[in-house]
């Protein structure tokens, strides 16, 4: 394996392979071994673990993960990085790089396929690690959560501002549909902040490492998750409007008078803003909305 965690090593690899960092793919590579070790310590890897990595890049996290985990599967979308990874991970017999788009990857199926059914759907839980490409952070988290993939923990690096959104509570500027989804499906924790200086090239923002631990049962009970998330999106869709007006403008069915009745039934004041609702209130609203739809 080749040590890639320094700006000089990244520059030299890129020169040799005649490639450059693709900003459009969120390629900001980690060049600080201490941070890499800190991220992996948070995953508490053992030789029993199967690790799925999203976006291995040049293999900085991958190579270190391979030293502690039983096996590492790394999904990379950039075809041009495959020869680089073959070189930097040479000799790491427990690593497999898979060319693919993480947004379209069924991680359970991949884990099951590559482990002969030991991990993944119906099998043991695997661990996810990623220094996430920032341009797809929200859709990727939604992909991981709403598909209820069978991972025990995800250690992900995201922009600090996104990390704060994941943990944000009702009534704050950062609280949004992503906060609700993350809190509904997981217990999340910001583990530590990461300065922009540990990346090459350095991004314009600082980052944070977050741990997501899927809950056995969602944080609140809802009869119909699709309806729940539709209402969440509607409530946050037009943040300057009152909840009543946001729901009325959502195209979800009921007219304004009926939205008022629905809100009254669950004791929620329609003059509030959507972003002040707790998860429990969104669940109540979902119940009343479904009752209305059922006639
Ligand atoms: N893990 C490496 C590190 O920490 O140095 C690279 C992290 S870099 C922020 C993000 C990586 O994700 C890049 O290698 C990029 O090519 C890859 N990537 C971007 N979009 C992707 C996608 N849709 N699916 C899989 N990988 C993706």
Short mmCIF file of C-alpha atoms and ligand atoms in Angstrom, two decimals:
data_model
loop_
_atom_site.label_atom_id
_atom_site.label_comp_id
_atom_site.label_asym_id
_atom_site.label_seq_id
_atom_site.Cartn_x
_atom_site.Cartn_y
_atom_site.Cartn_z
CA UNK A 1 0.00 0.00 0.00
CA UNK A 2 1.15 3.54 -0.72
CA UNK A 3 0.77 6.28 1.87
CA UNK A 4 -1.47 8.93 0.28
CA UNK A 5 -2.26 11.10 3.28
CA UNK A 6 -0.15 14.15 2.47
CA UNK A 7 -0.51 16.97 -0.08
CA UNK A 8 2.82 15.99 -1.65
CA UNK A 9 1.68 12.36 -2.09
CA UNK A 10 -1.64 13.47 -3.62
CA UNK A 11 0.14 15.80 -6.04
CA UNK A 12 2.62 13.13 -7.02
CA UNK A 13 -0.07 10.46 -7.60
CA UNK A 14 -2.12 12.87 -9.68
CA UNK A 15 0.87 13.85 -11.77
CA UNK A 16 1.84 10.24 -12.35
CA UNK A 17 -1.69 9.26 -13.37
CA UNK A 18 -2.24 12.48 -15.27
CA UNK A 19 -5.47 13.30 -13.43
CA UNK A 20 -6.71 16.25 -11.39
CA UNK A 21 -9.16 16.68 -8.51
CA UNK A 22 -12.69 16.78 -9.84
CA UNK A 23 -14.51 19.49 -7.98
CA UNK A 24 -17.79 18.39 -9.55
CA UNK A 25 -17.43 15.04 -7.71
CA UNK A 26 -16.60 16.67 -4.39
CA UNK A 27 -13.01 15.47 -4.50
CA UNK A 28 -11.35 16.95 -1.43
CA UNK A 29 -8.96 14.30 -0.22
CA UNK A 30 -7.96 13.76 3.39
CA UNK A 31 -4.27 14.40 3.89
CA UNK A 32 -3.96 14.13 7.66
CA UNK A 33 -3.28 10.72 9.09
CA UNK A 34 -4.32 11.75 12.61
CA UNK A 35 -7.81 12.72 11.43
CA UNK A 36 -8.08 9.52 9.40
CA UNK A 37 -7.21 7.49 12.50
CA UNK A 38 -9.65 9.49 14.61
CA UNK A 39 -12.45 8.79 12.12
CA UNK A 40 -11.67 5.09 12.13
CA UNK A 41 -11.36 4.95 15.93
CA UNK A 42 -14.96 6.22 16.01
CA UNK A 43 -16.00 3.19 13.97
CA UNK A 44 -14.34 0.84 16.52
CA UNK A 45 -13.43 -1.59 13.74
CA UNK A 46 -12.57 -5.20 14.49
CA UNK A 47 -11.55 -8.12 12.31
CA UNK A 48 -15.20 -9.29 12.42
CA UNK A 49 -16.39 -6.17 10.62
CA UNK A 50 -17.38 -5.71 7.04
CA UNK A 51 -16.92 -2.04 6.14
CA UNK A 52 -18.59 -0.32 3.22
CA UNK A 53 -16.93 2.90 2.19
CA UNK A 54 -18.55 5.51 0.00
CA UNK A 55 -16.10 7.36 -2.24
CA UNK A 56 -12.62 5.98 -1.44
CA UNK A 57 -10.92 8.66 -3.57
CA UNK A 58 -7.22 7.85 -3.50
CA UNK A 59 -7.71 5.28 -0.75
CA UNK A 60 -6.53 7.21 2.32
CA UNK A 61 -9.36 6.04 4.61
CA UNK A 62 -9.68 2.72 2.82
CA UNK A 63 -6.11 1.63 3.45
CA UNK A 64 -6.30 2.42 7.15
CA UNK A 65 -9.73 0.77 7.50
CA UNK A 66 -8.34 -2.36 5.86
CA UNK A 67 -5.78 -2.67 8.64
CA UNK A 68 -8.47 -3.05 11.30
CA UNK A 69 -11.55 -4.46 9.57
CA UNK A 70 -12.12 -7.97 8.27
CA UNK A 71 -13.06 -6.71 4.85
CA UNK A 72 -13.63 -3.39 3.07
CA UNK A 73 -15.84 -2.76 0.04
CA UNK A 74 -15.39 0.69 -1.42
CA UNK A 75 -17.81 2.21 -3.95
CA UNK A 76 -16.24 4.86 -6.19
CA UNK A 77 -18.02 6.60 -9.05
CA UNK A 78 -14.94 8.10 -10.73
CA UNK A 79 -13.66 5.58 -13.28
CA UNK A 80 -10.41 7.54 -13.54
CA UNK A 81 -9.53 6.72 -9.91
CA UNK A 82 -9.67 2.95 -10.35
CA UNK A 83 -6.05 2.58 -11.54
CA UNK A 84 -4.96 4.89 -8.74
CA UNK A 85 -6.76 2.77 -6.15
CA UNK A 86 -5.30 -0.40 -7.66
CA UNK A 87 -1.89 1.10 -7.00
CA UNK A 88 -2.46 2.68 -3.58
CA UNK A 89 -4.29 -0.37 -2.20
CA UNK A 90 -2.01 -2.94 -3.75
CA UNK A 91 -1.34 -5.71 -1.28
CA UNK A 92 -4.47 -5.04 0.78
CA UNK A 93 -6.08 -8.39 0.07
CA UNK A 94 -9.20 -7.63 2.10
CA UNK A 95 -10.23 -4.59 0.01
CA UNK A 96 -12.41 -4.56 -3.06
CA UNK A 97 -13.15 -1.41 -5.02
CA UNK A 98 -16.47 -1.37 -6.82
CA UNK A 99 -17.09 1.16 -9.55
CA UNK A 100 -20.54 2.63 -9.05
CA UNK A 101 -22.76 5.46 -7.95
CA UNK A 102 -23.45 5.30 -4.21
CA UNK A 103 -26.82 6.97 -4.79
CA UNK A 104 -27.89 3.96 -6.84
CA UNK A 105 -26.19 1.31 -4.74
CA UNK A 106 -28.22 -1.19 -2.77
CA UNK A 107 -25.72 -1.52 0.06
CA UNK A 108 -27.49 -4.50 1.63
CA UNK A 109 -27.42 -6.39 -1.62
CA UNK A 110 -23.78 -5.51 -2.23
CA UNK A 111 -22.81 -6.64 1.28
CA UNK A 112 -24.77 -9.88 0.89
CA UNK A 113 -23.35 -10.60 -2.57
CA UNK A 114 -19.77 -10.05 -1.52
CA UNK A 115 -20.04 -11.95 1.77
CA UNK A 116 -22.00 -14.95 0.56
CA UNK A 117 -25.03 -13.78 2.55
CA UNK A 118 -23.19 -13.38 5.85
CA UNK A 119 -23.80 -9.60 5.93
CA UNK A 120 -26.47 -7.34 4.50
CA UNK A 121 -30.15 -8.07 4.07
CA UNK A 122 -31.10 -10.83 6.49
CA UNK A 123 -27.48 -11.16 7.62
CA UNK A 124 -25.19 -9.36 10.01
CA UNK A 125 -24.95 -5.61 10.12
CA UNK A 126 -22.03 -3.91 8.42
CA UNK A 127 -20.41 -0.53 9.11
CA UNK A 128 -20.44 2.44 6.77
CA UNK A 129 -17.68 5.01 6.54
CA UNK A 130 -17.43 8.01 4.25
CA UNK A 131 -15.81 11.33 3.74
CA UNK A 132 -18.91 12.31 1.84
CA UNK A 133 -18.79 14.21 -1.42
CA UNK A 134 -20.57 17.36 -0.28
CA UNK A 135 -22.67 17.81 -3.40
CA UNK A 136 -24.72 14.69 -2.65
CA UNK A 137 -24.76 14.67 1.16
CA UNK A 138 -28.51 15.13 1.63
CA UNK A 139 -29.73 12.74 -1.10
CA UNK A 140 -27.17 10.15 -0.02
CA UNK A 141 -28.23 10.30 3.63
CA UNK A 142 -31.85 10.03 2.53
CA UNK A 143 -30.91 7.04 0.36
CA UNK A 144 -29.18 5.33 3.31
CA UNK A 145 -32.00 6.04 5.75
CA UNK A 146 -35.19 5.58 3.80
CA UNK A 147 -33.99 2.26 2.39
CA UNK A 148 -33.32 1.12 5.95
CA UNK A 149 -30.03 -0.46 4.99
CA UNK A 150 -28.76 -2.96 7.52
CA UNK A 151 -25.74 -1.07 8.89
CA UNK A 152 -25.00 -0.84 12.59
CA UNK A 153 -23.26 2.49 12.45
CA UNK A 154 -22.28 5.09 9.87
CA UNK A 155 -19.33 7.38 10.48
CA UNK A 156 -19.60 10.18 7.98
CA UNK A 157 -17.74 13.40 7.36
CA UNK A 158 -20.06 16.19 6.27
CA UNK A 159 -19.91 19.96 6.11
CA UNK A 160 -20.13 21.44 9.59
CA UNK A 161 -23.25 23.33 8.61
CA UNK A 162 -24.91 20.06 7.52
CA UNK A 163 -23.81 18.32 10.73
CA UNK A 164 -25.55 21.07 12.67
CA UNK A 165 -28.67 20.63 10.57
CA UNK A 166 -28.78 16.89 11.34
CA UNK A 167 -28.79 17.57 15.06
CA UNK A 168 -30.99 20.70 14.99
CA UNK A 169 -34.21 20.90 17.00
CA UNK A 170 -37.57 22.56 16.26
CA UNK A 171 -37.68 26.33 16.08
CA UNK A 172 -34.07 26.72 14.97
CA UNK A 173 -32.90 28.01 11.60
CA UNK A 174 -31.07 24.75 10.87
CA UNK A 175 -34.04 22.45 11.57
CA UNK A 176 -35.39 21.03 8.32
CA UNK A 177 -36.64 17.94 6.51
CA UNK A 178 -33.17 16.34 6.75
CA UNK A 179 -33.11 16.87 10.55
CA UNK A 180 -36.49 15.17 10.86
CA UNK A 181 -35.44 12.21 8.70
CA UNK A 182 -32.14 11.68 10.51
CA UNK A 183 -33.76 11.97 13.93
CA UNK A 184 -36.67 9.74 12.93
CA UNK A 185 -34.43 6.89 11.73
CA UNK A 186 -31.27 7.29 13.79
CA UNK A 187 -29.60 8.53 16.90
CA UNK A 188 -26.98 10.94 15.65
CA UNK A 189 -24.05 12.61 17.28
CA UNK A 190 -21.50 15.16 16.10
CA UNK A 191 -18.26 13.48 17.16
CA UNK A 192 -15.74 16.18 16.33
CA UNK A 193 -15.11 19.13 14.06
CA UNK A 194 -12.56 19.00 11.28
CA UNK A 195 -10.75 22.07 9.93
CA UNK A 196 -10.62 22.62 6.18
CA UNK A 197 -6.82 22.47 6.31
CA UNK A 198 -6.75 18.65 6.51
CA UNK A 199 -8.06 18.31 2.94
CA UNK A 200 -6.36 18.68 -0.37
CA UNK A 201 -7.53 20.78 -2.05
CA UNK A 202 -8.93 22.63 0.98
CA UNK A 203 -12.69 23.21 0.69
CA UNK A 204 -14.21 26.57 1.53
CA UNK A 205 -15.94 25.29 4.67
CA UNK A 206 -15.11 23.35 7.80
CA UNK A 207 -16.45 19.85 8.35
CA UNK A 208 -17.54 17.54 11.11
CA UNK A 209 -17.61 13.81 11.65
CA UNK A 210 -21.02 12.48 12.58
CA UNK A 211 -22.09 9.08 13.86
CA UNK A 212 -25.48 7.77 12.79
CA UNK A 213 -26.83 4.75 14.64
CA UNK A 214 -30.07 3.46 13.16
CA UNK A 215 -32.84 3.00 15.73
CA UNK A 216 -34.52 -0.39 16.06
CA UNK A 217 -37.83 1.45 15.86
CA UNK A 218 -38.30 4.97 14.46
CA UNK A 219 -38.38 7.81 17.00
CA UNK A 220 -42.15 8.21 16.60
CA UNK A 221 -44.86 5.88 15.39
CA UNK A 222 -46.49 6.72 12.07
CA UNK A 223 -48.96 4.62 10.13
CA UNK A 224 -47.65 5.67 6.76
CA UNK A 225 -44.07 6.89 6.39
CA UNK A 226 -44.59 8.22 2.87
CA UNK A 227 -47.41 10.47 4.09
CA UNK A 228 -45.29 11.54 7.08
CA UNK A 229 -42.42 12.67 4.85
CA UNK A 230 -44.76 14.34 2.37
CA UNK A 231 -46.16 16.43 5.20
CA UNK A 232 -42.68 17.18 6.53
CA UNK A 233 -41.58 18.37 3.09
CA UNK A 234 -44.75 20.43 2.71
CA UNK A 235 -44.26 22.06 6.12
CA UNK A 236 -40.65 23.02 5.37
CA UNK A 237 -41.25 23.73 1.70
CA UNK A 238 -42.33 27.32 2.25
CA UNK A 239 -40.68 28.37 5.46
CA UNK A 240 -41.96 31.95 5.46
CA UNK A 241 -45.59 30.82 5.39
CA UNK A 242 -47.68 29.71 8.34
CA UNK A 243 -48.15 25.98 8.63
CA UNK A 244 -51.76 26.29 7.47
CA UNK A 245 -50.80 28.21 4.35
CA UNK A 246 -47.84 25.92 3.62
CA UNK A 247 -50.08 22.84 3.82
CA UNK A 248 -52.75 24.58 1.76
CA UNK A 249 -50.20 25.37 -0.95
CA UNK A 250 -48.72 21.85 -0.93
CA UNK A 251 -51.14 20.25 -3.37
CA UNK A 252 -51.60 17.35 -0.97
CA UNK A 253 -55.38 17.23 -1.29
CA UNK A 254 -57.48 18.82 1.44
CA UNK A 255 -58.72 22.41 0.94
CA UNK A 256 -57.85 25.14 3.42
CA UNK A 257 -60.94 24.62 5.57
CA UNK A 258 -60.18 20.92 5.85
CA UNK A 259 -56.50 21.55 6.65
CA UNK A 260 -57.74 23.76 9.47
CA UNK A 261 -59.94 20.92 10.74
CA UNK A 262 -57.06 18.46 10.49
CA UNK A 263 -54.79 20.79 12.45
CA UNK A 264 -57.48 21.43 15.05
CA UNK A 265 -58.02 17.71 15.47
CA UNK A 266 -54.39 17.25 16.49
CA UNK A 267 -54.25 20.43 18.56
CA UNK A 268 -51.71 22.22 16.37
CA UNK A 269 -52.10 25.94 15.81
CA UNK A 270 -52.08 26.59 12.05
CA UNK A 271 -50.54 30.02 12.55
CA UNK A 272 -47.30 28.38 13.68
CA UNK A 273 -44.43 27.90 11.22
CA UNK A 274 -43.82 24.34 10.04
CA UNK A 275 -40.29 24.43 11.40
CA UNK A 276 -41.57 24.65 14.99
CA UNK A 277 -43.18 21.20 14.88
CA UNK A 278 -41.60 18.37 16.83
CA UNK A 279 -41.37 14.86 15.39
CA UNK A 280 -44.26 13.85 17.66
CA UNK A 281 -46.39 16.69 16.25
CA UNK A 282 -45.55 15.68 12.67
CA UNK A 283 -46.67 12.15 13.62
CA UNK A 284 -49.95 13.47 15.05
CA UNK A 285 -50.51 15.55 11.93
CA UNK A 286 -49.89 12.47 9.78
CA UNK A 287 -52.50 10.49 11.72
CA UNK A 288 -55.12 13.22 11.39
CA UNK A 289 -54.32 13.68 7.68
CA UNK A 290 -54.64 9.93 7.02
CA UNK A 291 -57.96 9.83 8.94
CA UNK A 292 -59.19 12.67 6.75
CA UNK A 293 -58.06 10.93 3.54
CA UNK A 294 -59.77 7.71 4.66
CA UNK A 295 -62.99 9.77 4.90
N1 LIG B 1 -12.37 9.00 0.93
C1 LIG B 1 -11.45 9.88 0.25
C2 LIG B 1 -10.72 10.72 1.26
O1 LIG B 1 -11.24 10.85 2.37
O2 LIG B 1 -9.67 11.26 0.93
C3 LIG B 1 -12.16 10.75 -0.79
C4 LIG B 1 -13.25 11.62 -0.27
S1 LIG B 1 -13.85 12.79 -1.43
C5 LIG B 1 -14.53 14.01 -0.35
C6 LIG B 1 -15.33 12.06 -2.08
C7 LIG B 1 -15.15 10.86 -2.96
O3 LIG B 1 -16.43 10.39 -3.35
C8 LIG B 1 -14.40 11.14 -4.25
O4 LIG B 1 -13.48 10.11 -4.48
C9 LIG B 1 -15.48 11.12 -5.34
O5 LIG B 1 -15.01 10.74 -6.61
C10 LIG B 1 -16.44 10.11 -4.76
N2 LIG B 1 -17.83 10.24 -5.23
C11 LIG B 1 -18.46 11.35 -5.63
N3 LIG B 1 -19.74 11.08 -5.97
C12 LIG B 1 -19.91 9.75 -5.76
C13 LIG B 1 -21.01 8.86 -5.95
N4 LIG B 1 -22.19 9.30 -6.40
N5 LIG B 1 -20.83 7.55 -5.65
C14 LIG B 1 -19.63 7.10 -5.20
N6 LIG B 1 -18.56 7.90 -5.02
C15 LIG B 1 -18.69 9.20 -5.28
#
